Coordinates of C-alpha atoms in Angstrom, one line a residue:
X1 CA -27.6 -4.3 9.3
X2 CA -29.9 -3.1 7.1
X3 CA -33.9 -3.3 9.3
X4 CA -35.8 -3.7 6.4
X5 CA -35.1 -4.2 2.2
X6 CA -37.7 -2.6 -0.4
X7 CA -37.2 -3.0 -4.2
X8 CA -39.8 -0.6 -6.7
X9 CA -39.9 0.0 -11.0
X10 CA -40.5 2.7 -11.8
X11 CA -39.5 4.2 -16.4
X12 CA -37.8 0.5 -16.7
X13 CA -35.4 1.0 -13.7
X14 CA -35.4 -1.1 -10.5
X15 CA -34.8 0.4 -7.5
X16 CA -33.3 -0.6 -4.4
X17 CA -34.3 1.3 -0.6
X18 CA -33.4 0.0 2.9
X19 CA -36.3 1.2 4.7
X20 CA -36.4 4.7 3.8
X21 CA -36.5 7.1 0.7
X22 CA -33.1 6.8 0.0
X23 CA -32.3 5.1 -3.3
X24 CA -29.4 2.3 -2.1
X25 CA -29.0 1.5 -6.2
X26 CA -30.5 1.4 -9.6
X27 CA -30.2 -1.1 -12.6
X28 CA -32.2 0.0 -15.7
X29 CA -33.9 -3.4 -16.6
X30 CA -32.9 -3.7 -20.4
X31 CA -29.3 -2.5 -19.8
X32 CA -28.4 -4.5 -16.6
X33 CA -24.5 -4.1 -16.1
X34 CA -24.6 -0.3 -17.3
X35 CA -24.4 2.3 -14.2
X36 CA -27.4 3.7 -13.9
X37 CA -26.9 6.3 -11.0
X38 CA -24.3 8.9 -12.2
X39 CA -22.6 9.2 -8.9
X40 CA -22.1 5.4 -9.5
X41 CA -20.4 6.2 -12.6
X42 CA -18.0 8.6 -11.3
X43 CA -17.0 6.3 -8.4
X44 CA -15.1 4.6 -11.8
X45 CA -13.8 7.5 -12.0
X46 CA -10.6 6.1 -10.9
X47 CA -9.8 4.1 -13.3
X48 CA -8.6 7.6 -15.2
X49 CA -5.5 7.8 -12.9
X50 CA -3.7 4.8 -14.3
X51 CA -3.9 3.8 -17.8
X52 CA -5.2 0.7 -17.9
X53 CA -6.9 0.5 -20.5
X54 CA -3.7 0.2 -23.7
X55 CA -2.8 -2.8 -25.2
X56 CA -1.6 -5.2 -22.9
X57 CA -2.8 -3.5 -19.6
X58 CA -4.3 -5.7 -16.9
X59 CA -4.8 -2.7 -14.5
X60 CA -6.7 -2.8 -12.1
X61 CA -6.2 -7.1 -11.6
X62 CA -7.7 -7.1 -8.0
X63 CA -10.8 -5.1 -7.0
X64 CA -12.5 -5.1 -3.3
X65 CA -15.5 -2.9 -3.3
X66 CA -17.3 -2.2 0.8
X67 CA -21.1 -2.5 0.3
X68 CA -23.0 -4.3 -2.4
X69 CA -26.4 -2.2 -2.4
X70 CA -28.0 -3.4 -6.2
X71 CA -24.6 -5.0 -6.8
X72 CA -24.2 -1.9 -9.5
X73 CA -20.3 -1.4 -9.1
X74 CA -19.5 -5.2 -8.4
X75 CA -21.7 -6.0 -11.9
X76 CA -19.4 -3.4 -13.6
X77 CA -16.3 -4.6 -12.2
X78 CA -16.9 -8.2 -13.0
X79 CA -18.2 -7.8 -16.7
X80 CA -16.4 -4.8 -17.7
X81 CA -13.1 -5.4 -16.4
X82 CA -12.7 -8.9 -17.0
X83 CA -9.0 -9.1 -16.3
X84 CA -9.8 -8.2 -12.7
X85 CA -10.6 -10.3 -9.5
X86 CA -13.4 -9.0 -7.5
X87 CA -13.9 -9.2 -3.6
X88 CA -17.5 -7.3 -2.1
X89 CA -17.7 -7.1 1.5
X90 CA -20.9 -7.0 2.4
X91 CA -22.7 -6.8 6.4
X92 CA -26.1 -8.0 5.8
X93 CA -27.3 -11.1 4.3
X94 CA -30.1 -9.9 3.0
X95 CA -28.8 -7.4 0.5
X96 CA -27.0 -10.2 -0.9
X97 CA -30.0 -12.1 -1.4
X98 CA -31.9 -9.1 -2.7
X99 CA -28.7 -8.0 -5.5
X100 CA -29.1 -11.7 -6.4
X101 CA -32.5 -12.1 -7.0
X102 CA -33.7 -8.7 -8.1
X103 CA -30.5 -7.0 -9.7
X104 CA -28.9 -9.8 -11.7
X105 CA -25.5 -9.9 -9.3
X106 CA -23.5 -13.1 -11.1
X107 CA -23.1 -15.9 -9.2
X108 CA -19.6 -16.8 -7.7
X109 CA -16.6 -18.0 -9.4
X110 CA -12.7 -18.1 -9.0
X111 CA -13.0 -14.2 -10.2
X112 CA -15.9 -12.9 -8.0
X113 CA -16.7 -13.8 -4.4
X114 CA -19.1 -11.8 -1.4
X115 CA -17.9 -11.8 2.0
X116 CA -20.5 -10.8 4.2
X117 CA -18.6 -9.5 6.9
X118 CA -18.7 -5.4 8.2
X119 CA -16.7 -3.9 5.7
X120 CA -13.9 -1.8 8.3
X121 CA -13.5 -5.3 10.1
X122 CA -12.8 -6.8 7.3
X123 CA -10.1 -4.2 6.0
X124 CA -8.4 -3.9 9.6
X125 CA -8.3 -7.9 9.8
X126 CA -7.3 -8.4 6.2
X127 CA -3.9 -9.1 4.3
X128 CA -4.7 -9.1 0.2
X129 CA -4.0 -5.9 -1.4
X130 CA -5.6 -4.6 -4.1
X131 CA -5.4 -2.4 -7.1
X132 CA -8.8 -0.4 -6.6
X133 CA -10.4 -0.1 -3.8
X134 CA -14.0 0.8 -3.8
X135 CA -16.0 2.0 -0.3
X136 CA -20.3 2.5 -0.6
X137 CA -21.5 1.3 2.5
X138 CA -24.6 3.2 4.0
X139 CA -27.4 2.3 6.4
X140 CA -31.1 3.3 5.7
X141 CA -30.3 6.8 7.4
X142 CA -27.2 7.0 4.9
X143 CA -24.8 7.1 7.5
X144 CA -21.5 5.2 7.4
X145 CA -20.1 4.3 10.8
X146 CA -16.4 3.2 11.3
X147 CA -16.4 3.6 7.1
X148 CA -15.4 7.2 7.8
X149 CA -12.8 7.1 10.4
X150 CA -8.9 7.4 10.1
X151 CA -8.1 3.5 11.4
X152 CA -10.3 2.5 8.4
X153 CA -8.6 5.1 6.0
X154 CA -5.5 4.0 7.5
X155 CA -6.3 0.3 6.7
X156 CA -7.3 1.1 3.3
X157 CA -4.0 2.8 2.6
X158 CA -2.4 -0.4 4.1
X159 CA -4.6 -2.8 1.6
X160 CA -3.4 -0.6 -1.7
X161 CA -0.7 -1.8 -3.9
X162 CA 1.7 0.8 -4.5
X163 CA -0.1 3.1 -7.6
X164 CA -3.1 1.5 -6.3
X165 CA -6.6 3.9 -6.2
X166 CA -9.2 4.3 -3.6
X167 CA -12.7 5.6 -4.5
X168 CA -15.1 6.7 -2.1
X169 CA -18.8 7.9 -1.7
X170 CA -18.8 11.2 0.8
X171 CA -22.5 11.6 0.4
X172 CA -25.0 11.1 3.7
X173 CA -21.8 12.3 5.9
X174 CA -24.2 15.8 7.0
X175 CA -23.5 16.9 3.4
X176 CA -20.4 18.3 4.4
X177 CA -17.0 16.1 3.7
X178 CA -14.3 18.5 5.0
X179 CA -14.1 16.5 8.1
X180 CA -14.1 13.2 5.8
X181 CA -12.0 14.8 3.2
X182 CA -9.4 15.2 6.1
X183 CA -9.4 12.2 7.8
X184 CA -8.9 10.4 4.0
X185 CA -6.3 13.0 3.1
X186 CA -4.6 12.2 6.9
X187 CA -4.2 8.5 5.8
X188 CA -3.1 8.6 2.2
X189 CA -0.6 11.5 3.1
X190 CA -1.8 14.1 1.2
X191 CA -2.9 12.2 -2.2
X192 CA -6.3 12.6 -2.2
X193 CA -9.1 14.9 -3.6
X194 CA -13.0 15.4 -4.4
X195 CA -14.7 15.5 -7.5
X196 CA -17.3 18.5 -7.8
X197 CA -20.4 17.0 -6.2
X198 CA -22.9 15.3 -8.9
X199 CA -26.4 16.2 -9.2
X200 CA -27.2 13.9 -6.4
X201 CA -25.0 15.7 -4.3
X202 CA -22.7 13.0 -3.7
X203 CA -19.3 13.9 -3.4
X204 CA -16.6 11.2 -5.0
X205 CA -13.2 11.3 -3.5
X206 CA -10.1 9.4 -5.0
X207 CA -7.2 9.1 -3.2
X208 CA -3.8 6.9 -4.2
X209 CA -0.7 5.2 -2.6
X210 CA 2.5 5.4 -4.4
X211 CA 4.0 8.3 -6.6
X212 CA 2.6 11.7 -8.0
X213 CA 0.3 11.3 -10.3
X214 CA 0.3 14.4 -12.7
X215 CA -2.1 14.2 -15.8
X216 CA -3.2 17.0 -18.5
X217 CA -6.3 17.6 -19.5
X218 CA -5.4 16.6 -22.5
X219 CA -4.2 13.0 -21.1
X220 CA -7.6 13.0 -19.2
X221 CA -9.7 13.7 -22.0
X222 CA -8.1 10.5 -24.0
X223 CA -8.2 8.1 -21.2
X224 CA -11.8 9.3 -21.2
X225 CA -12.4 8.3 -24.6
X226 CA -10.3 5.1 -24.2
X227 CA -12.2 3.9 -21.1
X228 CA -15.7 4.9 -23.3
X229 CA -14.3 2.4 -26.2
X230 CA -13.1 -0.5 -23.8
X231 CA -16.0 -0.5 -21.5
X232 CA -18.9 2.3 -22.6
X233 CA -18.4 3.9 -19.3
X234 CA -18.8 7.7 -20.3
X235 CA -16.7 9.9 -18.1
X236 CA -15.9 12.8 -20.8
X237 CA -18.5 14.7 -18.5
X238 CA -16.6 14.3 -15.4
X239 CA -13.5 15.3 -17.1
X240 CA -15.5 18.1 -18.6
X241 CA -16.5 19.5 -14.7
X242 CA -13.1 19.1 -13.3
X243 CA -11.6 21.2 -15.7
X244 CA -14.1 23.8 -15.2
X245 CA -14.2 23.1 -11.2
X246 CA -10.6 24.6 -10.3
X247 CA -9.0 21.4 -9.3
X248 CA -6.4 21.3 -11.9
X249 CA -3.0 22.6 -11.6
X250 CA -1.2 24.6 -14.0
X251 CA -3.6 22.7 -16.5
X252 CA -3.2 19.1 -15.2
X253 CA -4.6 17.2 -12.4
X254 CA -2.4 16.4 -9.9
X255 CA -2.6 13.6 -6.9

């Protein structure tokens, strides 16, 4: 649980703290569903990995997402992806009020719902799977618990439809994510892998269940520019630092 909940303004964004320096989320005021923070926008980042976004596609339909924070992701899921059924699990109460009130978080309906619950009980109790899976759940110290531990990989892998993508935040873990990266690696059997850290310095890692997934740069770079048309999520940049990061394989990304 989060001890205390602090919201500033500061150049027409709205911040969210739990306590502490630490930013928890962002929403620029005028542009309230866009993803202000860019680690934010690369935790979309999966969304690259299957094509979703041709005519026709209704990838990903079901979406959980593990911590709320400004609501930032959940907001972007919801309005951006409108084929999609979203489910946020969030621990404390309070954030929920606070995304509600402060950040704009839309109000429940038969496609969105909050389930304030800790998020690895909720995915070791569970039974829905889910296309995309989404995990940003910190305390005000930015430290993640049973979030980062192989039962709650495990269960995540379990929760995934086959081709189905996980997403995770690996920042606050010490800065270092070997150990995460492992554990994540451990439970997805080998499918996973982290994006070169952001700015921030948070480290996204994707990881999937079901077959190879092999995609040139080439591929990448379009389903870049389609995602940028269908939602205005940019992610040309993170293709862009990939490519030049070392993580692709004879030319092509491979998971």
């Amino acid at each position: 649980m989060h001890s205390e909940i602090d919201v500033s303004e500061e150049g027409g964004v709205r911040y969210l703290h739990f306590g502490s320096e630490w930013v928890q989320g962002a929403m620029r005021i005028r542009r309230p569903v866009d993803l202000e923070l860019e680690y934010t926008r690369e935790m979309m980042s999966g969304l690259l990995l299957r094509n979703g976004f041709t005519t026709g596609a209704r990838w990903p339909g079901r979406i959980l997402l593990v911590g709320l924070g400004a609501g930032s992701l959940t907001k972007f899921c919801y309005w951006k992806l409108p084929q999609a059924r979203v489910t946020t699990v969030e621990i404390d109460p309070a954030v929920h009020a606070a995304a509600s009130f402060h950040f704009k978080l839309p109000a429940e309906d038969e496609r969105f719902s909050v389930v304030i619950e800790d998020g690895a009980d909720y995915m070791l109790r569970s039974r829905p799977k889910f296309d995309l899976i989404l995990i940003d759940g910190y305390d005000a110290d930015a430290r993640v618990g049973l979030l980062d531990s192989l039962p709650f990989y495990q269960a995540c892998w379990a929760r995934l439809k086959e081709g189905g993508v996980l997403a995770t935040n690996l920042f606050g873990r010490s800065r270092r994510y070997a150990e995460p990266l492992e554990r994540l690696t451990t439970a997805f059997e080998g499918r996973s892998l982290a994006l070169p850290p952001c700015e921030s310095g948070n480290v996204i890692a994707l990881a999937t269940r079901g077959g190879p997934v092999t995609l040139p740069l080439g591929e990448l770079e379009e389903r870049a520019a389609q995602l940028k048309s269908a939602t205005g999520l940019d992610l040309r940049g993170t293709v862009r630092r990939i490519a030049a990061s070392g993580l692709l394989h004879s030319g092509a990304l491979v998971l």
